[in-house]
Amino acid sequence: MEAGYPRIELWTPPEAHPRVQHTVRPPRTFQLSSPGLWYLGFSIDGELELTADPPRGTFCEVQYDNGWWVSQRSGDRHPLHVNETLCWRRRKLLHLDHLRLSDAWLRYFEGPEPALRSAEHEARVYERPDDGRLWQIYADWLVERGDPRGGRVVQGTPHSNDEAARWLDTLAVDTWSTRLWASWAHGFVHSLTVFAPANTGLPTGAMERALSHPVSRHLRELHIASSALNFQGDLIHQTLKLLSEREWPRSFERLVFRCAAEGPLTPELAPLLEALRQRAPRLRTTMDTLVAALPRR
């Protein structure tokens, strides 16, 4: 299998019972099973086809071709959902997108992250993240070893045709009712702003994919903005729960909640905040009103 090939796995969402996971590594024939159903597939030259075969003669077929998925169906019993949204059109799958066919959940992966890492250089930029000289040394180390990420570190902000910039732009456009903005520093996402309308809540799927991507490895700031009238409800709780359940880069140092009116943090949020601070020792939390204009695309 080449490093760039995509793969899909049977996935266990947090609220579901555990299921066995199988990795699909094209090109070959594969089988995925979920309770009571079989999903059969075949892959050649990077094209992947997955077919669900449930009872009563209905089926949902998903075909992968050069980065695009096409769904076809017979009957209304088992439509395809991508990130909990019905998918009836061609669309580009993104890293960590999840698909649901009947009671089977699958997760899509772009491919393994480049293995070239330097704990020494990353520790140095963590201790002094604003020191451009240390970032330059890190970039030179990558370039000398043929890693294209070294050029991105030198450029600072990716060009529009850069893979990292295209990925984040696609994620922002593809996320319904959500807006994402990123600021870049030294070739990585420095801060991420997520705007969640009051009527839709926190876009946990989009946030998870954005925060899990390699370009967010040195993330320092996360801003959550909402048009809700106050901080009541579960917006903050959802955010802290999502963040406390994943490994954070130690560079993460600022979490800002911005809403239309200011409100206090409730006591039940303290354990979640403490869990976050244990993983990101520099973390500071700020509550603010939504008075400044959000950055424009």
PDB file of C-alpha atoms in Angstrom:
ATOM      1  CA  MET A   1       0.000   0.000   0.000  1.00  0.00           C
ATOM      2  CA  GLU A   2       1.343   3.427  -0.916  1.00  0.00           C
ATOM      3  CA  ALA A   3       1.409   6.077   1.795  1.00  0.00           C
ATOM      4  CA  GLY A   4      -1.052   8.318  -0.024  1.00  0.00           C
ATOM      5  CA  TYR A   5      -3.858   5.778  -0.389  1.00  0.00           C
ATOM      6  CA  PRO A   6      -7.016   6.491   1.600  1.00  0.00           C
ATOM      7  CA  ARG A   7      -8.541   3.897   3.869  1.00  0.00           C
ATOM      8  CA  ILE A   8     -11.799   3.357   5.721  1.00  0.00           C
ATOM      9  CA  GLU A   9     -12.474   1.524   8.965  1.00  0.00           C
ATOM     10  CA  LEU A  10     -15.497   0.289  10.820  1.00  0.00           C
ATOM     11  CA  TRP A  11     -15.776   2.858  13.572  1.00  0.00           C
ATOM     12  CA  THR A  12     -17.353   2.869  17.014  1.00  0.00           C
ATOM     13  CA  PRO A  13     -18.990   6.201  17.843  1.00  0.00           C
ATOM     14  CA  PRO A  14     -18.850   7.174  21.535  1.00  0.00           C
ATOM     15  CA  GLU A  15     -22.475   6.239  22.201  1.00  0.00           C
ATOM     16  CA  ALA A  16     -22.356   2.852  20.423  1.00  0.00           C
ATOM     17  CA  HIS A  17     -21.280  -0.589  21.518  1.00  0.00           C
ATOM     18  CA  PRO A  18     -17.739  -1.651  20.575  1.00  0.00           C
ATOM     19  CA  ARG A  19     -17.306  -3.235  17.167  1.00  0.00           C
ATOM     20  CA  VAL A  20     -14.345  -4.893  15.535  1.00  0.00           C
ATOM     21  CA  GLN A  21     -12.475  -2.516  13.231  1.00  0.00           C
ATOM     22  CA  HIS A  22     -10.964  -3.536   9.916  1.00  0.00           C
ATOM     23  CA  THR A  23      -8.703  -1.384   7.828  1.00  0.00           C
ATOM     24  CA  VAL A  24      -9.335  -1.269   4.086  1.00  0.00           C
ATOM     25  CA  ARG A  25      -6.053  -0.973   2.264  1.00  0.00           C
ATOM     26  CA  PRO A  26      -6.520  -0.903  -1.509  1.00  0.00           C
ATOM     27  CA  PRO A  27      -6.003  -2.538  -3.867  1.00  0.00           C
ATOM     28  CA  ARG A  28      -7.776  -5.727  -2.748  1.00  0.00           C
ATOM     29  CA  THR A  29     -11.174  -7.232  -2.017  1.00  0.00           C
ATOM     30  CA  PHE A  30     -12.418  -6.708   1.520  1.00  0.00           C
ATOM     31  CA  GLN A  31     -15.368  -7.403   3.790  1.00  0.00           C
ATOM     32  CA  LEU A  32     -16.695  -5.280   6.624  1.00  0.00           C
ATOM     33  CA  SER A  33     -19.285  -6.629   9.035  1.00  0.00           C
ATOM     34  CA  SER A  34     -21.665  -4.981  11.458  1.00  0.00           C
ATOM     35  CA  PRO A  35     -24.499  -6.580  13.480  1.00  0.00           C
ATOM     36  CA  GLY A  36     -26.689  -8.431  11.001  1.00  0.00           C
ATOM     37  CA  LEU A  37     -25.174  -6.896   7.850  1.00  0.00           C
ATOM     38  CA  TRP A  38     -22.268  -7.472   5.501  1.00  0.00           C
ATOM     39  CA  TYR A  39     -20.523  -4.767   3.543  1.00  0.00           C
ATOM     40  CA  LEU A  40     -18.584  -6.024   0.539  1.00  0.00           C
ATOM     41  CA  GLY A  41     -16.033  -4.040  -1.388  1.00  0.00           C
ATOM     42  CA  PHE A  42     -13.436  -4.185  -4.120  1.00  0.00           C
ATOM     43  CA  SER A  43     -10.604  -1.798  -4.904  1.00  0.00           C
ATOM     44  CA  ILE A  44      -8.239  -1.387  -7.856  1.00  0.00           C
ATOM     45  CA  ASP A  45      -5.860   1.499  -8.598  1.00  0.00           C
ATOM     46  CA  GLY A  46      -7.190   3.734  -5.849  1.00  0.00           C
ATOM     47  CA  GLU A  47     -10.881   3.299  -6.761  1.00  0.00           C
ATOM     48  CA  LEU A  48     -12.929   1.835  -3.963  1.00  0.00           C
ATOM     49  CA  GLU A  49     -16.499   0.539  -4.034  1.00  0.00           C
ATOM     50  CA  LEU A  50     -18.494  -0.315  -0.933  1.00  0.00           C
ATOM     51  CA  THR A  51     -21.911  -1.981  -1.109  1.00  0.00           C
ATOM     52  CA  ALA A  52     -24.309  -2.595   1.769  1.00  0.00           C
ATOM     53  CA  ASP A  53     -26.511  -5.670   1.399  1.00  0.00           C
ATOM     54  CA  PRO A  54     -29.277  -5.425   4.012  1.00  0.00           C
ATOM     55  CA  PRO A  55     -32.466  -7.520   3.969  1.00  0.00           C
ATOM     56  CA  ARG A  56     -35.682  -6.848   2.040  1.00  0.00           C
ATOM     57  CA  GLY A  57     -33.914  -6.104  -1.210  1.00  0.00           C
ATOM     58  CA  THR A  58     -32.810  -2.562  -0.430  1.00  0.00           C
ATOM     59  CA  PHE A  59     -29.220  -1.455  -0.744  1.00  0.00           C
ATOM     60  CA  CYS A  60     -26.958   1.560  -0.643  1.00  0.00           C
ATOM     61  CA  GLU A  61     -23.863   1.665  -2.799  1.00  0.00           C
ATOM     62  CA  VAL A  62     -20.937   3.989  -2.218  1.00  0.00           C
ATOM     63  CA  GLN A  63     -18.215   4.387  -4.824  1.00  0.00           C
ATOM     64  CA  TYR A  64     -14.883   6.140  -4.306  1.00  0.00           C
ATOM     65  CA  ASP A  65     -13.146   7.512  -7.385  1.00  0.00           C
ATOM     66  CA  ASN A  66     -10.154   9.854  -7.196  1.00  0.00           C
ATOM     67  CA  GLY A  67     -11.201  11.460  -3.939  1.00  0.00           C
ATOM     68  CA  TRP A  68     -14.952  11.663  -4.624  1.00  0.00           C
ATOM     69  CA  TRP A  69     -17.782   9.567  -3.232  1.00  0.00           C
ATOM     70  CA  VAL A  70     -20.974   8.812  -5.141  1.00  0.00           C
ATOM     71  CA  SER A  71     -23.950   7.232  -3.412  1.00  0.00           C
ATOM     72  CA  GLN A  72     -26.750   5.325  -5.127  1.00  0.00           C
ATOM     73  CA  ARG A  73     -29.680   3.633  -3.468  1.00  0.00           C
ATOM     74  CA  SER A  74     -32.647   1.361  -4.057  1.00  0.00           C
ATOM     75  CA  GLY A  75     -35.443   1.999  -1.598  1.00  0.00           C
ATOM     76  CA  ASP A  76     -35.486   4.336   1.359  1.00  0.00           C
ATOM     77  CA  ARG A  77     -34.353   1.977   4.066  1.00  0.00           C
ATOM     78  CA  HIS A  78     -30.614   2.634   4.190  1.00  0.00           C
ATOM     79  CA  PRO A  79     -29.553   6.053   2.895  1.00  0.00           C
ATOM     80  CA  LEU A  80     -25.974   7.208   3.284  1.00  0.00           C
ATOM     81  CA  HIS A  81     -25.089   9.804   5.921  1.00  0.00           C
ATOM     82  CA  VAL A  82     -21.782  11.646   5.951  1.00  0.00           C
ATOM     83  CA  ASN A  83     -21.105  13.414   9.254  1.00  0.00           C
ATOM     84  CA  GLU A  84     -24.782  12.911  10.149  1.00  0.00           C
ATOM     85  CA  THR A  85     -25.953  14.691   6.990  1.00  0.00           C
ATOM     86  CA  LEU A  86     -27.765  12.913   4.150  1.00  0.00           C
ATOM     87  CA  CYS A  87     -25.442  12.639   1.176  1.00  0.00           C
ATOM     88  CA  TRP A  88     -27.061  12.465  -2.269  1.00  0.00           C
ATOM     89  CA  ARG A  89     -24.336  14.178  -4.276  1.00  0.00           C
ATOM     90  CA  ARG A  90     -20.708  13.866  -5.211  1.00  0.00           C
ATOM     91  CA  ARG A  91     -18.560  15.285  -2.470  1.00  0.00           C
ATOM     92  CA  LYS A  92     -14.954  15.308  -1.364  1.00  0.00           C
ATOM     93  CA  LEU A  93     -14.299  13.256   1.743  1.00  0.00           C
ATOM     94  CA  LEU A  94     -12.021  14.817   4.338  1.00  0.00           C
ATOM     95  CA  HIS A  95      -9.685  13.246   6.854  1.00  0.00           C
ATOM     96  CA  LEU A  96     -11.698  11.744   9.777  1.00  0.00           C
ATOM     97  CA  ASP A  97     -15.080  12.124   8.062  1.00  0.00           C
ATOM     98  CA  HIS A  98     -17.484   9.425   9.205  1.00  0.00           C
ATOM     99  CA  LEU A  99     -20.105   7.605   7.147  1.00  0.00           C
ATOM    100  CA  ARG A 100     -23.192   5.750   8.348  1.00  0.00           C
ATOM    101  CA  LEU A 101     -24.916   2.992   6.408  1.00  0.00           C
ATOM    102  CA  SER A 102     -27.782   1.511   8.395  1.00  0.00           C
ATOM    103  CA  ASP A 103     -26.227   0.580  11.754  1.00  0.00           C
ATOM    104  CA  ALA A 104     -22.655   0.499  10.481  1.00  0.00           C
ATOM    105  CA  TRP A 105     -20.342   3.451  11.062  1.00  0.00           C
ATOM    106  CA  LEU A 106     -17.210   3.931   9.010  1.00  0.00           C
ATOM    107  CA  ARG A 107     -14.424   6.475   9.273  1.00  0.00           C
ATOM    108  CA  TYR A 108     -12.285   7.770   6.414  1.00  0.00           C
ATOM    109  CA  PHE A 109      -8.549   8.443   6.666  1.00  0.00           C
ATOM    110  CA  GLU A 110      -6.454  10.286   4.103  1.00  0.00           C
ATOM    111  CA  GLY A 111      -3.335   8.286   4.862  1.00  0.00           C
ATOM    112  CA  PRO A 112      -0.535   8.189   7.398  1.00  0.00           C
ATOM    113  CA  GLU A 113       1.094  11.416   8.463  1.00  0.00           C
ATOM    114  CA  PRO A 114       4.746  11.725   7.414  1.00  0.00           C
ATOM    115  CA  ALA A 115       6.774   9.909  10.023  1.00  0.00           C
ATOM    116  CA  LEU A 116       9.647  12.396   9.976  1.00  0.00           C
ATOM    117  CA  ARG A 117       9.603  14.017  13.424  1.00  0.00           C
ATOM    118  CA  SER A 118      12.211  15.612  15.642  1.00  0.00           C
ATOM    119  CA  ALA A 119      11.387  15.574  19.332  1.00  0.00           C
ATOM    120  CA  GLU A 120      14.376  17.825  19.998  1.00  0.00           C
ATOM    121  CA  HIS A 121      13.347  20.579  17.570  1.00  0.00           C
ATOM    122  CA  GLU A 122       9.672  20.388  18.523  1.00  0.00           C
ATOM    123  CA  ALA A 123      10.585  20.699  22.209  1.00  0.00           C
ATOM    124  CA  ARG A 124      12.608  23.818  21.448  1.00  0.00           C
ATOM    125  CA  VAL A 125       9.827  25.579  19.546  1.00  0.00           C
ATOM    126  CA  TYR A 126       7.419  24.606  22.317  1.00  0.00           C
ATOM    127  CA  GLU A 127       9.575  26.327  24.927  1.00  0.00           C
ATOM    128  CA  ARG A 128      10.025  29.450  22.764  1.00  0.00           C
ATOM    129  CA  PRO A 129       7.177  29.443  20.214  1.00  0.00           C
ATOM    130  CA  ASP A 130       7.754  33.056  19.131  1.00  0.00           C
ATOM    131  CA  ASP A 131      11.440  32.585  18.345  1.00  0.00           C
ATOM    132  CA  GLY A 132      11.642  32.655  14.547  1.00  0.00           C
ATOM    133  CA  ARG A 133      15.265  31.475  14.623  1.00  0.00           C
ATOM    134  CA  LEU A 134      14.288  28.156  16.211  1.00  0.00           C
ATOM    135  CA  TRP A 135      11.563  27.650  13.608  1.00  0.00           C
ATOM    136  CA  GLN A 136      14.116  28.327  10.860  1.00  0.00           C
ATOM    137  CA  ILE A 137      16.437  25.679  12.303  1.00  0.00           C
ATOM    138  CA  TYR A 138      13.523  23.238  12.411  1.00  0.00           C
ATOM    139  CA  ALA A 139      12.634  24.070   8.791  1.00  0.00           C
ATOM    140  CA  ASP A 140      16.236  23.537   7.661  1.00  0.00           C
ATOM    141  CA  TRP A 141      16.251  20.150   9.382  1.00  0.00           C
ATOM    142  CA  LEU A 142      13.116  19.111   7.460  1.00  0.00           C
ATOM    143  CA  VAL A 143      14.354  20.460   4.115  1.00  0.00           C
ATOM    144  CA  GLU A 144      17.693  18.668   4.457  1.00  0.00           C
ATOM    145  CA  ARG A 145      15.780  15.394   4.789  1.00  0.00           C
ATOM    146  CA  GLY A 146      13.538  16.046   1.799  1.00  0.00           C
ATOM    147  CA  ASP A 147      10.368  16.762   3.791  1.00  0.00           C
ATOM    148  CA  PRO A 148       8.205  19.302   1.880  1.00  0.00           C
ATOM    149  CA  ARG A 149       6.809  20.601   5.162  1.00  0.00           C
ATOM    150  CA  GLY A 150      10.072  22.425   5.677  1.00  0.00           C
ATOM    151  CA  GLY A 151       9.169  24.843   2.884  1.00  0.00           C
ATOM    152  CA  ARG A 152       5.813  25.533   4.513  1.00  0.00           C
ATOM    153  CA  VAL A 153       7.522  26.376   7.810  1.00  0.00           C
ATOM    154  CA  VAL A 154       9.720  28.897   5.968  1.00  0.00           C
ATOM    155  CA  GLN A 155       6.762  30.464   4.126  1.00  0.00           C
ATOM    156  CA  GLY A 156       4.760  30.834   7.338  1.00  0.00           C
ATOM    157  CA  THR A 157       1.345  31.115   5.668  1.00  0.00           C
ATOM    158  CA  PRO A 158       0.443  28.428   3.099  1.00  0.00           C
ATOM    159  CA  HIS A 159      -0.290  29.514  -0.444  1.00  0.00           C
ATOM    160  CA  SER A 160      -3.772  28.897  -1.841  1.00  0.00           C
ATOM    161  CA  ASN A 161      -2.543  25.811  -3.708  1.00  0.00           C
ATOM    162  CA  ASP A 162      -0.899  24.323  -0.624  1.00  0.00           C
ATOM    163  CA  GLU A 163      -2.408  21.032   0.547  1.00  0.00           C
ATOM    164  CA  ALA A 164      -2.933  22.278   4.107  1.00  0.00           C
ATOM    165  CA  ALA A 165      -4.694  25.451   2.976  1.00  0.00           C
ATOM    166  CA  ARG A 166      -6.907  23.523   0.538  1.00  0.00           C
ATOM    167  CA  TRP A 167      -7.847  21.047   3.250  1.00  0.00           C
ATOM    168  CA  LEU A 168      -8.975  23.689   5.738  1.00  0.00           C
ATOM    169  CA  ASP A 169     -10.778  25.686   3.050  1.00  0.00           C
ATOM    170  CA  THR A 170     -12.676  22.581   1.936  1.00  0.00           C
ATOM    171  CA  LEU A 171     -13.621  21.764   5.517  1.00  0.00           C
ATOM    172  CA  ALA A 172     -14.990  25.276   6.078  1.00  0.00           C
ATOM    173  CA  VAL A 173     -17.076  25.229   2.896  1.00  0.00           C
ATOM    174  CA  ASP A 174     -18.366  21.701   3.404  1.00  0.00           C
ATOM    175  CA  THR A 175     -19.550  22.269   6.970  1.00  0.00           C
ATOM    176  CA  TRP A 176     -23.202  23.278   6.915  1.00  0.00           C
ATOM    177  CA  SER A 177     -24.141  26.313   9.028  1.00  0.00           C
ATOM    178  CA  THR A 178     -20.619  26.633  10.345  1.00  0.00           C
ATOM    179  CA  ARG A 179     -17.729  28.943   9.620  1.00  0.00           C
ATOM    180  CA  LEU A 180     -14.105  28.194  10.341  1.00  0.00           C
ATOM    181  CA  TRP A 181     -11.229  30.639  10.175  1.00  0.00           C
ATOM    182  CA  ALA A 182      -7.570  29.864  10.719  1.00  0.00           C
ATOM    183  CA  SER A 183      -4.550  32.051  11.283  1.00  0.00           C
ATOM    184  CA  TRP A 184      -1.193  30.561  10.401  1.00  0.00           C
ATOM    185  CA  ALA A 185       2.285  30.823  11.890  1.00  0.00           C
ATOM    186  CA  HIS A 186       5.394  28.967  10.781  1.00  0.00           C
ATOM    187  CA  GLY A 187       3.383  26.750   8.446  1.00  0.00           C
ATOM    188  CA  PHE A 188       0.969  25.465  11.092  1.00  0.00           C
ATOM    189  CA  VAL A 189      -2.420  26.634  12.330  1.00  0.00           C
ATOM    190  CA  HIS A 190      -1.764  29.170  15.088  1.00  0.00           C
ATOM    191  CA  SER A 191      -5.385  29.893  16.024  1.00  0.00           C
ATOM    192  CA  LEU A 192      -8.724  28.469  14.954  1.00  0.00           C
ATOM    193  CA  THR A 193     -12.041  30.327  15.214  1.00  0.00           C
ATOM    194  CA  VAL A 194     -15.279  28.330  15.084  1.00  0.00           C
ATOM    195  CA  PHE A 195     -18.583  30.172  14.711  1.00  0.00           C
ATOM    196  CA  ALA A 196     -21.667  28.200  15.768  1.00  0.00           C
ATOM    197  CA  PRO A 197     -25.113  29.737  15.146  1.00  0.00           C
ATOM    198  CA  ALA A 198     -27.419  29.670  18.160  1.00  0.00           C
ATOM    199  CA  ASN A 199     -29.863  27.259  16.513  1.00  0.00           C
ATOM    200  CA  THR A 200     -27.333  24.584  15.492  1.00  0.00           C
ATOM    201  CA  GLY A 201     -25.032  24.229  18.489  1.00  0.00           C
ATOM    202  CA  LEU A 202     -21.412  23.215  18.478  1.00  0.00           C
ATOM    203  CA  PRO A 203     -20.139  21.601  15.228  1.00  0.00           C
ATOM    204  CA  THR A 204     -18.312  18.817  17.055  1.00  0.00           C
ATOM    205  CA  GLY A 205     -17.564  16.796  13.922  1.00  0.00           C
ATOM    206  CA  ALA A 206     -15.936  19.699  12.087  1.00  0.00           C
ATOM    207  CA  MET A 207     -13.961  20.679  15.176  1.00  0.00           C
ATOM    208  CA  GLU A 208     -12.718  17.148  15.726  1.00  0.00           C
ATOM    209  CA  ARG A 209     -11.479  16.867  12.151  1.00  0.00           C
ATOM    210  CA  ALA A 210      -9.824  20.282  12.261  1.00  0.00           C
ATOM    211  CA  LEU A 211      -8.100  19.711  15.587  1.00  0.00           C
ATOM    212  CA  SER A 212      -6.914  16.205  14.651  1.00  0.00           C
ATOM    213  CA  HIS A 213      -5.241  17.290  11.427  1.00  0.00           C
ATOM    214  CA  PRO A 214      -1.410  17.459  11.373  1.00  0.00           C
ATOM    215  CA  VAL A 215      -1.486  21.177  10.484  1.00  0.00           C
ATOM    216  CA  SER A 216      -2.985  21.818  13.947  1.00  0.00           C
ATOM    217  CA  ARG A 217      -0.126  20.146  15.784  1.00  0.00           C
ATOM    218  CA  HIS A 218       1.205  23.469  17.120  1.00  0.00           C
ATOM    219  CA  LEU A 219      -2.177  25.096  17.739  1.00  0.00           C
ATOM    220  CA  ARG A 220      -2.027  27.832  20.384  1.00  0.00           C
ATOM    221  CA  GLU A 221      -5.508  29.394  20.414  1.00  0.00           C
ATOM    222  CA  LEU A 222      -9.084  28.195  19.933  1.00  0.00           C
ATOM    223  CA  HIS A 223     -11.955  30.708  19.730  1.00  0.00           C
ATOM    224  CA  ILE A 224     -15.577  29.550  20.012  1.00  0.00           C
ATOM    225  CA  ALA A 225     -18.060  32.207  18.863  1.00  0.00           C
ATOM    226  CA  SER A 226     -21.843  31.971  18.939  1.00  0.00           C
ATOM    227  CA  SER A 227     -24.776  34.244  18.192  1.00  0.00           C
ATOM    228  CA  ALA A 228     -26.573  32.947  21.298  1.00  0.00           C
ATOM    229  CA  LEU A 229     -27.781  35.669  23.643  1.00  0.00           C
ATOM    230  CA  ASN A 230     -25.828  34.296  26.582  1.00  0.00           C
ATOM    231  CA  PHE A 231     -23.627  31.473  27.734  1.00  0.00           C
ATOM    232  CA  GLN A 232     -26.500  29.412  29.080  1.00  0.00           C
ATOM    233  CA  GLY A 233     -27.092  25.978  27.603  1.00  0.00           C
ATOM    234  CA  ASP A 234     -24.532  23.321  26.820  1.00  0.00           C
ATOM    235  CA  LEU A 235     -22.267  25.126  24.321  1.00  0.00           C
ATOM    236  CA  ILE A 236     -19.390  25.489  26.772  1.00  0.00           C
ATOM    237  CA  HIS A 237     -19.967  22.032  28.252  1.00  0.00           C
ATOM    238  CA  GLN A 238     -19.890  20.453  24.770  1.00  0.00           C
ATOM    239  CA  THR A 239     -16.679  22.284  23.940  1.00  0.00           C
ATOM    240  CA  LEU A 240     -14.869  21.335  27.131  1.00  0.00           C
ATOM    241  CA  LYS A 241     -16.047  17.727  26.940  1.00  0.00           C
ATOM    242  CA  LEU A 242     -14.795  17.433  23.364  1.00  0.00           C
ATOM    243  CA  LEU A 243     -11.447  18.993  24.217  1.00  0.00           C
ATOM    244  CA  SER A 244     -10.924  17.003  27.425  1.00  0.00           C
ATOM    245  CA  GLU A 245     -11.328  13.681  25.590  1.00  0.00           C
ATOM    246  CA  ARG A 246      -8.425  14.138  23.177  1.00  0.00           C
ATOM    247  CA  GLU A 247      -4.687  14.620  23.364  1.00  0.00           C
ATOM    248  CA  TRP A 248      -3.768  18.278  22.999  1.00  0.00           C
ATOM    249  CA  PRO A 249      -0.514  19.785  21.803  1.00  0.00           C
ATOM    250  CA  ARG A 250       1.311  21.219  24.778  1.00  0.00           C
ATOM    251  CA  SER A 251       1.488  24.505  22.899  1.00  0.00           C
ATOM    252  CA  PHE A 252      -2.274  25.049  23.402  1.00  0.00           C
ATOM    253  CA  GLU A 253      -2.516  28.106  25.629  1.00  0.00           C
ATOM    254  CA  ARG A 254      -5.730  30.052  25.057  1.00  0.00           C
ATOM    255  CA  LEU A 255      -9.411  29.061  24.888  1.00  0.00           C
ATOM    256  CA  VAL A 256     -11.824  31.939  24.250  1.00  0.00           C
ATOM    257  CA  PHE A 257     -15.627  31.807  24.360  1.00  0.00           C
ATOM    258  CA  ARG A 258     -17.356  34.686  22.605  1.00  0.00           C
ATOM    259  CA  CYS A 259     -21.126  35.113  22.743  1.00  0.00           C
ATOM    260  CA  ALA A 260     -23.552  37.994  22.456  1.00  0.00           C
ATOM    261  CA  ALA A 261     -23.676  38.532  26.214  1.00  0.00           C
ATOM    262  CA  GLU A 262     -21.301  37.659  29.011  1.00  0.00           C
ATOM    263  CA  GLY A 263     -22.004  34.999  31.606  1.00  0.00           C
ATOM    264  CA  PRO A 264     -20.187  33.097  34.384  1.00  0.00           C
ATOM    265  CA  LEU A 265     -18.587  29.672  34.257  1.00  0.00           C
ATOM    266  CA  THR A 266     -20.668  27.206  36.252  1.00  0.00           C
ATOM    267  CA  PRO A 267     -19.046  24.984  38.949  1.00  0.00           C
ATOM    268  CA  GLU A 268     -19.709  21.724  37.101  1.00  0.00           C
ATOM    269  CA  LEU A 269     -17.320  22.823  34.353  1.00  0.00           C
ATOM    270  CA  ALA A 270     -14.346  22.950  36.741  1.00  0.00           C
ATOM    271  CA  PRO A 271     -13.367  19.234  36.395  1.00  0.00           C
ATOM    272  CA  LEU A 272     -13.365  19.488  32.597  1.00  0.00           C
ATOM    273  CA  LEU A 273     -11.213  22.609  32.721  1.00  0.00           C
ATOM    274  CA  GLU A 274      -8.793  20.938  35.116  1.00  0.00           C
ATOM    275  CA  ALA A 275      -8.467  17.913  32.820  1.00  0.00           C
ATOM    276  CA  LEU A 276      -7.670  20.255  29.946  1.00  0.00           C
ATOM    277  CA  ARG A 277      -5.028  22.143  31.906  1.00  0.00           C
ATOM    278  CA  GLN A 278      -3.278  18.918  32.854  1.00  0.00           C
ATOM    279  CA  ARG A 279      -2.766  18.184  29.162  1.00  0.00           C
ATOM    280  CA  ALA A 280      -1.995  21.783  28.192  1.00  0.00           C
ATOM    281  CA  PRO A 281      -0.196  23.419  31.148  1.00  0.00           C
ATOM    282  CA  ARG A 282      -0.238  26.906  29.613  1.00  0.00           C
ATOM    283  CA  LEU A 283      -3.977  26.978  29.008  1.00  0.00           C
ATOM    284  CA  ARG A 284      -5.924  30.099  29.961  1.00  0.00           C
ATOM    285  CA  THR A 285      -9.685  30.420  29.524  1.00  0.00           C
ATOM    286  CA  THR A 286     -11.402  33.686  28.628  1.00  0.00           C
ATOM    287  CA  MET A 287     -15.071  34.635  28.497  1.00  0.00           C
ATOM    288  CA  ASP A 288     -15.783  37.566  26.203  1.00  0.00           C
ATOM    289  CA  THR A 289     -18.640  39.294  24.428  1.00  0.00           C
ATOM    290  CA  LEU A 290     -18.945  39.123  20.686  1.00  0.00           C
ATOM    291  CA  VAL A 291     -18.071  42.752  20.001  1.00  0.00           C
ATOM    292  CA  ALA A 292     -15.285  42.425  17.457  1.00  0.00           C
ATOM    293  CA  ALA A 293     -16.009  41.395  13.894  1.00  0.00           C
ATOM    294  CA  LEU A 294     -14.997  37.874  12.994  1.00  0.00           C
ATOM    295  CA  PRO A 295     -12.244  37.561  10.389  1.00  0.00           C
ATOM    296  CA  ARG A 296     -13.495  37.405   6.840  1.00  0.00           C
ATOM    297  CA  ARG A 297     -12.643  34.783   4.279  1.00  0.00           C
TER     298      ARG A 297
END
